[in-house]
Tab-separated table of C-alpha atoms and ligand atoms in Angstrom:
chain	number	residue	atom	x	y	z
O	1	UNK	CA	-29.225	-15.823	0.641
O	2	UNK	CA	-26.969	-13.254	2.332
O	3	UNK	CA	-24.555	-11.416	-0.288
O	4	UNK	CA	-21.358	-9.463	-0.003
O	5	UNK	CA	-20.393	-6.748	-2.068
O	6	UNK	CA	-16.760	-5.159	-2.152
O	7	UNK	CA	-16.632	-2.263	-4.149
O	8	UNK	CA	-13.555	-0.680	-5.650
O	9	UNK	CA	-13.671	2.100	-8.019
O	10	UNK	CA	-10.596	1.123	-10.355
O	11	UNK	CA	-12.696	-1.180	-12.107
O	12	UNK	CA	-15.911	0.583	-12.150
O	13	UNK	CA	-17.263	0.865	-15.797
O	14	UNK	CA	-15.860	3.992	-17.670
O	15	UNK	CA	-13.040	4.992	-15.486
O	16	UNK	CA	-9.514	4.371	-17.072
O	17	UNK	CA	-7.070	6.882	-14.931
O	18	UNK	CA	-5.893	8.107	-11.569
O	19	UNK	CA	-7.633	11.476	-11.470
O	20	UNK	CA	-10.712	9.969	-11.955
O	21	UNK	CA	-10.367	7.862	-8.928
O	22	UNK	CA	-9.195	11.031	-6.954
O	23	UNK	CA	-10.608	13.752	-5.342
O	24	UNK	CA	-8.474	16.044	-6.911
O	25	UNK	CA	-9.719	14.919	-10.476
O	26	UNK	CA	-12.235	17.113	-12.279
O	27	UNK	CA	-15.191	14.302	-12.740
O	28	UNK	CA	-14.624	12.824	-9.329
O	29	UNK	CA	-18.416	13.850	-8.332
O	30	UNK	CA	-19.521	12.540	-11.419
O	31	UNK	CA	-17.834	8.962	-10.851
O	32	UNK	CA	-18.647	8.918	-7.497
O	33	UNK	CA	-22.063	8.105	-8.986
O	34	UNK	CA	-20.785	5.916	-11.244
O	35	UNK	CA	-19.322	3.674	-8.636
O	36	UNK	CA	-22.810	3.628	-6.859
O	37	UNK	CA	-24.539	2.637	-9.907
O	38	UNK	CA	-22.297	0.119	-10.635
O	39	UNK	CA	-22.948	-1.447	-7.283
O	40	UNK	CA	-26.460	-0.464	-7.881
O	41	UNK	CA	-26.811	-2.887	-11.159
O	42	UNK	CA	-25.121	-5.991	-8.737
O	43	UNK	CA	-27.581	-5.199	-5.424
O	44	UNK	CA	-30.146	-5.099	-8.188
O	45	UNK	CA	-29.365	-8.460	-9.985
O	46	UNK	CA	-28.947	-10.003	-6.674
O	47	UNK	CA	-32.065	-9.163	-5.092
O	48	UNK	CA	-33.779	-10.618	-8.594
O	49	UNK	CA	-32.188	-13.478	-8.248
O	50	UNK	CA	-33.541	-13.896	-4.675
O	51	UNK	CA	-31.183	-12.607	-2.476
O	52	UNK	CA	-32.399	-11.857	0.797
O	53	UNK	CA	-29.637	-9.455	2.397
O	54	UNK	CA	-27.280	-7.872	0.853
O	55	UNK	CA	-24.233	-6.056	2.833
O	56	UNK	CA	-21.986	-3.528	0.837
O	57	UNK	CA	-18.252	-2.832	1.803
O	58	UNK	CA	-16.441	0.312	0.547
O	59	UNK	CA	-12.883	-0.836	-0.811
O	60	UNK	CA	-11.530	2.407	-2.413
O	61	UNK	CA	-9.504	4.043	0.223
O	62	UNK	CA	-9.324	7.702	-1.012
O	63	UNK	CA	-11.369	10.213	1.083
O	64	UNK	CA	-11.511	7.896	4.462
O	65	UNK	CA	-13.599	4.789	2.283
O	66	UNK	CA	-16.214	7.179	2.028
O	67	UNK	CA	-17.019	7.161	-2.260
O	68	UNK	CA	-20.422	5.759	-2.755
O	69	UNK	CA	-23.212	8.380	-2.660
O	70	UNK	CA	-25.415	7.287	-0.025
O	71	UNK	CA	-28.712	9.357	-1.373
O	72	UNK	CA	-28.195	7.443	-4.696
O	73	UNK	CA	-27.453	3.876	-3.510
O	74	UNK	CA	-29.551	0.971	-3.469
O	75	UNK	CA	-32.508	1.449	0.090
O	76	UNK	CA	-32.569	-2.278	0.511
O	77	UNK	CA	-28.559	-2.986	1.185
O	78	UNK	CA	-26.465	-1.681	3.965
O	79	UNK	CA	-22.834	-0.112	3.582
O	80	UNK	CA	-19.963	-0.427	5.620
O	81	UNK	CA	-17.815	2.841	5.094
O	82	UNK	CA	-14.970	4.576	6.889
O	83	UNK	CA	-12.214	3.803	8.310
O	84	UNK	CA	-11.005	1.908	11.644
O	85	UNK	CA	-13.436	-1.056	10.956
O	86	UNK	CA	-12.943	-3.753	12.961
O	87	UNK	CA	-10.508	-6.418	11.584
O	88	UNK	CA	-9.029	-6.147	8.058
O	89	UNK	CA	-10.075	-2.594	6.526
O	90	UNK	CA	-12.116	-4.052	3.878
O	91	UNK	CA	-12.947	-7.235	4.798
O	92	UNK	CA	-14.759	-6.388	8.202
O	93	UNK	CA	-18.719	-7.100	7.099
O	94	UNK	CA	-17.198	-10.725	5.774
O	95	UNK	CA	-18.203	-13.227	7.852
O	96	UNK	CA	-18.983	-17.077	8.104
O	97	UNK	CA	-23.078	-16.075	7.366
O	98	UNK	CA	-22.174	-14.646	4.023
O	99	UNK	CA	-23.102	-17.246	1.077
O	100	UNK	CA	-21.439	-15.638	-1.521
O	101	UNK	CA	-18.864	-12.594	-2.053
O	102	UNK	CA	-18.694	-10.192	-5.248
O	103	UNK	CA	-16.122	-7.647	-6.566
O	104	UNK	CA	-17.322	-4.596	-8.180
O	105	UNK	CA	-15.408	-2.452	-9.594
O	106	UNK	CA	-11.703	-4.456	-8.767
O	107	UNK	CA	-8.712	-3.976	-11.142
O	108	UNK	CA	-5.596	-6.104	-11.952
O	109	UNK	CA	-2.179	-6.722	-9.103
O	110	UNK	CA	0.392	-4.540	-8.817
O	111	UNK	CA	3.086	-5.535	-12.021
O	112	UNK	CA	0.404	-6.379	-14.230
O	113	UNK	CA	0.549	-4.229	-17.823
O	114	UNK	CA	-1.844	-3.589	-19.424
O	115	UNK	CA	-4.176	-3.469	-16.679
O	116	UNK	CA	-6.489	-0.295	-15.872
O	117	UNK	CA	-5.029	1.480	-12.659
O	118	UNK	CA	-3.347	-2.184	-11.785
O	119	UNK	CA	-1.772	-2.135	-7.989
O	120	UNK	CA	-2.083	-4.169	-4.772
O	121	UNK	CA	-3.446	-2.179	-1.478
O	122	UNK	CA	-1.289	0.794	-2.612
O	123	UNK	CA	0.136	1.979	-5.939
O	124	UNK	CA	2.232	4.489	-4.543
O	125	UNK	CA	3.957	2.541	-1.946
O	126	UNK	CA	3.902	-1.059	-3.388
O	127	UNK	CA	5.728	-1.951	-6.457
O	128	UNK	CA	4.570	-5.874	-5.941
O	129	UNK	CA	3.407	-7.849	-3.412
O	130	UNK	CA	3.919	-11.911	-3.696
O	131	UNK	CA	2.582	-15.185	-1.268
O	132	UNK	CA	4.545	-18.049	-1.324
O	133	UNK	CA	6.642	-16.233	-4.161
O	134	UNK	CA	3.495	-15.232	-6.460
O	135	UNK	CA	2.552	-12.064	-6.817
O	136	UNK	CA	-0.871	-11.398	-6.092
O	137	UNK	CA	-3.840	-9.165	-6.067
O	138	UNK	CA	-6.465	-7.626	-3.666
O	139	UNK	CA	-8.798	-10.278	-5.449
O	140	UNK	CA	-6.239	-13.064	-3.778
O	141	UNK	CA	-6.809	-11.513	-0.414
O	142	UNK	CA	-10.474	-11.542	-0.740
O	143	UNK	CA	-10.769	-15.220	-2.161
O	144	UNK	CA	-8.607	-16.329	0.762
O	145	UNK	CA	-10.216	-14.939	3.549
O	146	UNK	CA	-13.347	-15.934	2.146
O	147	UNK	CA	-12.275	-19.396	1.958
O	148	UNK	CA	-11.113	-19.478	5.378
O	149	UNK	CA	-14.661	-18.277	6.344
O	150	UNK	CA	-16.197	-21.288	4.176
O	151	UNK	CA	-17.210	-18.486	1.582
O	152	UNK	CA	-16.962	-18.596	-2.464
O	153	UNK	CA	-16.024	-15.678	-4.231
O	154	UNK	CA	-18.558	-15.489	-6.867
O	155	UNK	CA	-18.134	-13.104	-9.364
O	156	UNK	CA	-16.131	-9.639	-10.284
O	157	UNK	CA	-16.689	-6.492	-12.645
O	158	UNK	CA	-13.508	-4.693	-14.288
O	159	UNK	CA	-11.357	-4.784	-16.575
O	160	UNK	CA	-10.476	-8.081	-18.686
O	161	UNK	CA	-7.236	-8.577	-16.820
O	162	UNK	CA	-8.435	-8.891	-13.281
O	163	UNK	CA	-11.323	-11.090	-14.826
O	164	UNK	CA	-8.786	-12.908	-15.863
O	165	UNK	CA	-6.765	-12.705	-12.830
O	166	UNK	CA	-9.925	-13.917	-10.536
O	167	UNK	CA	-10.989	-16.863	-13.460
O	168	UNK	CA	-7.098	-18.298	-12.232
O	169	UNK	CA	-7.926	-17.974	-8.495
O	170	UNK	CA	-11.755	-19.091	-8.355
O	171	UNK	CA	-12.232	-21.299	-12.075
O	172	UNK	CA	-16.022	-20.678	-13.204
O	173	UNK	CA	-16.266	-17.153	-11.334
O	174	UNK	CA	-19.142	-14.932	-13.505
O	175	UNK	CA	-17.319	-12.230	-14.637
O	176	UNK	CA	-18.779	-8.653	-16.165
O	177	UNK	CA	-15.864	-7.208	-18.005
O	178	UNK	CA	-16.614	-3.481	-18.651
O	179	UNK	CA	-13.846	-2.396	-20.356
O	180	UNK	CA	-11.293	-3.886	-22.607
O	181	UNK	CA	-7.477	-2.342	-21.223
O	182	UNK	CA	-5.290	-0.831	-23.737
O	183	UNK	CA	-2.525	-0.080	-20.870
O	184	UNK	CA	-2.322	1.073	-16.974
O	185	UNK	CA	-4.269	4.517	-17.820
O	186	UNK	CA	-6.161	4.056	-21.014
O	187	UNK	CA	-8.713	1.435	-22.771
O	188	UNK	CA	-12.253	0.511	-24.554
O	189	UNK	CA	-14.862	1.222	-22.438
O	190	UNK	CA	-18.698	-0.329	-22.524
O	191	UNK	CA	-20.681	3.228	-21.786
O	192	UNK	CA	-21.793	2.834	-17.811
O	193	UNK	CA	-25.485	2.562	-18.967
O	194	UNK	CA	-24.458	-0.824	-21.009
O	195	UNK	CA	-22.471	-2.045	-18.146
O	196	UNK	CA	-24.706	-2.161	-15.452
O	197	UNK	CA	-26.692	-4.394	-17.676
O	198	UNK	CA	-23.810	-6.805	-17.610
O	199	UNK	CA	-23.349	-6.366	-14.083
O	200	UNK	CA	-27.322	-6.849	-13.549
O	201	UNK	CA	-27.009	-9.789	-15.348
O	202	UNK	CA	-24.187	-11.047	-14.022
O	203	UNK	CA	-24.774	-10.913	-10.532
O	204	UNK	CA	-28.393	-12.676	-11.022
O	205	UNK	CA	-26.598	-15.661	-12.623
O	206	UNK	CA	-24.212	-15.526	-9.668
O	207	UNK	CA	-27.069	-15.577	-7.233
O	208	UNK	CA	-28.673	-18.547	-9.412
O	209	UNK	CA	-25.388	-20.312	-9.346
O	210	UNK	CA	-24.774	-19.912	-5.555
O	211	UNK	CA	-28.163	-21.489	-4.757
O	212	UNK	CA	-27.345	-24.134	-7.561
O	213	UNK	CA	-24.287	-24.857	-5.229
O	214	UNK	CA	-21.951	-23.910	-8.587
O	215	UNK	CA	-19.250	-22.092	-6.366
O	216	UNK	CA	-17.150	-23.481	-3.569
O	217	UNK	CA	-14.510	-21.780	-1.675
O	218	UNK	CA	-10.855	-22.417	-2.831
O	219	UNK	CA	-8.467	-24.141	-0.699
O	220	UNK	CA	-6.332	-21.783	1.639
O	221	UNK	CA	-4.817	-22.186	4.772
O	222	UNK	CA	-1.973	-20.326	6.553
O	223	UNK	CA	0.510	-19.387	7.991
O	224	UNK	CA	1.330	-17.372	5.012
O	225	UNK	CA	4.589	-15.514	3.926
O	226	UNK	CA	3.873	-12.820	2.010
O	227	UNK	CA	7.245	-10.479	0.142
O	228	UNK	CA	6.264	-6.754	-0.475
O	229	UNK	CA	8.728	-4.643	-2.792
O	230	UNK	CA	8.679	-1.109	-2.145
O	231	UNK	CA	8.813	2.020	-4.771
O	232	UNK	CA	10.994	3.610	-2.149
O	233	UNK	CA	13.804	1.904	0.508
O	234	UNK	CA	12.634	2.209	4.053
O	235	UNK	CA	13.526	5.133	5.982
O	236	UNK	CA	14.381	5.625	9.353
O	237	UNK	CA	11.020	5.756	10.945
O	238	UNK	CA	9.846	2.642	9.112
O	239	UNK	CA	13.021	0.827	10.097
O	240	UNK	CA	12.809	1.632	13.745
O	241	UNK	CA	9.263	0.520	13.314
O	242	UNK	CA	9.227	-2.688	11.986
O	243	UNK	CA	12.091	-3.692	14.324
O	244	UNK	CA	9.800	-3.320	17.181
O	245	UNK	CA	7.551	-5.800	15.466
O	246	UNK	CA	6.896	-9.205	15.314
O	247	UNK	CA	6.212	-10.807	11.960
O	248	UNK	CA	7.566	-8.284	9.926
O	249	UNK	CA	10.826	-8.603	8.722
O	250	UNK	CA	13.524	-6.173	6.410
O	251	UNK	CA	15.270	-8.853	3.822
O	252	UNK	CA	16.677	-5.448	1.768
O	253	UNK	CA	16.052	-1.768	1.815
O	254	UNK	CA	12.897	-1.757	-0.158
O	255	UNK	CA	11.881	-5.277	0.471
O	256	UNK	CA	9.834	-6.661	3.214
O	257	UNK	CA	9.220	-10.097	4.373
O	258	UNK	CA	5.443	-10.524	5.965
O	259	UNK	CA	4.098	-13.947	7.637
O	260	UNK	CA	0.790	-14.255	9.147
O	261	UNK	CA	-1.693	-16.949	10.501
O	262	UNK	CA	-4.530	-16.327	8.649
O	263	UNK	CA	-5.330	-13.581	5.569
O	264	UNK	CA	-7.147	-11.058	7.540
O	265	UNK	CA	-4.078	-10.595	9.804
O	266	UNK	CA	-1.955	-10.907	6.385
O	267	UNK	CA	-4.099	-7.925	4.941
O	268	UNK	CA	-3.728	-5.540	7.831
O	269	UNK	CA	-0.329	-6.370	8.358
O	270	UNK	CA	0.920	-5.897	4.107
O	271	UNK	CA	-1.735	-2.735	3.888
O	272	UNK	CA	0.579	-1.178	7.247
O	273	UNK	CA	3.484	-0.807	5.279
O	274	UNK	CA	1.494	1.981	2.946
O	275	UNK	CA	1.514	3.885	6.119
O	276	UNK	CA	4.532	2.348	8.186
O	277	UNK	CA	6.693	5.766	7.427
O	278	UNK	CA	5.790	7.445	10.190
O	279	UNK	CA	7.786	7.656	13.160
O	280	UNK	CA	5.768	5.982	15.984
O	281	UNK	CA	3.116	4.327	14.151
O	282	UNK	CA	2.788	0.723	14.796
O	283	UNK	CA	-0.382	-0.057	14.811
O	284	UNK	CA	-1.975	-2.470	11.867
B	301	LIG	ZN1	-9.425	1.440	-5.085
């Protein structure tokens, strides 16, 4: 029983605004161990539950994907961390091997209010991203790909809204909601110590459920066409930029037009425009 873990720190139990997913905030340290023990309590649950392997993947992007404390995490998983990972950033330890996937730590998409720290790929570039005119979340990405790999998504830890956001994407998903939001930077938080008991829990039922044969990928198959509206119109370099691409496609000044084959192409090639401002830079 092979296990994937993707953790954010958004969602992690406690946290409720930007600075303290920063490292410019004052407790960043502090929640950096937070975030491990939050995937701590799922690695935990799983093993209990019988898992045999399970593989970590860092999903905050701050600091280079580089947030869990490795001295405090979990000795029997293994982490993927850093950047320039093979395939799709945060996806790249997915494969067809994996029997089930969890999010830890994941938060509500971009547009959705309330919703603790609520954005797609990047809050300060993307105002909304939408596939086949919906918007959607980093949660959609994940269930996709995973389907196209044969893999359920499982379960996911956060807030009530991306619970509820994953529930409508993968019906019967476990879900450990460790805070209640009151708006995009405030809410009612279960103290961390609680919510890794949730988690614990939670991810031990998942593992049950898994081996019960309770979760089956969702149906997804591309190509996809994916619209991303931008907080700012595109400027020269980005315009120069995505004309010398294929696939990408300016409809208006801040609104792109995306299509892709399959989702971990559609990832790379949405996550690019956080970065596709600089003159030169066309690699996804
Ligand atoms: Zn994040």
């Amino acid at each position: 029983m092979k296990v994937f873990i993707s953790v954010d720190m958004e969602g992690i139990s406690g946290l409720v605004r930007w600075p303290d997913v920063s490292s410019s905030g004052i407790d960043f340290p502090l929640n950096r161990s937070l975030m491990t023990a939050d995937a701590n309590a799922a690695i935990e649950g799983s093993f209990e539950a019988g898992a045999t392997e399970v593989i970590v993947e860092e999903n905050h992007g701050v600091e280079d994907l580089c947030v869990l404390k490795m001295d405090e995490i979990d000795t029997r998983c293994e982490v993927i961390r850093g950047a320039g990972r093979p395939g799709s950033t945060t996806m790249a330890g997915l494969t067809e091997s994996v029997d089930v996937v969890m999010l830890i730590g994941h938060h509500g998409r971009a547009g959705s209010f309330p919703g603790i720290m609520a954005h797609t790929i990047s809050y300060g570039a993307f105002k909304l991203v939408t596939l086949a005119g919906q918007p959607i979340g980093e949660p959609d990405f994940f269930a996709r790909r995973a389907a196209e790999l044969g893999v359920p998504v499982g379960m996911v830890s956060g807030d009530q809204v991306v619970a509820a956001q994953v529930g409508e994407i993968c019906p019967g998903v476990e879900t450990a909601i460790v805070k209640q939001a009151y708006a995009n930077q405030s809410g009612r938080c279960i103290p961390p110590g609680r919510a890794r008991v949730l988690i614990r829990e939670s991810a031990k039922r998942t593992v049950e459920r898994t081996r019960a044969g309770e979760f089956q990928p969702i149906h997804s198959q591309g190509p996809y066409e994916f619209v991303v509206s931008l907080r700012k119109p595109a400027g020269d370099a980005m315009r120069s930029n995505l004309a010398s691409l294929d696939h990408f496609e300016l409809i208006e000044d801040s609104t792109v037009g995306i299509v892709a084959q399959d989702m971990d192409l559609g990832f790379r090639r949405v996550a690019y425009l956080g970065y596709a401002d600089r003159a030169g830079v066309t690699k996804y």
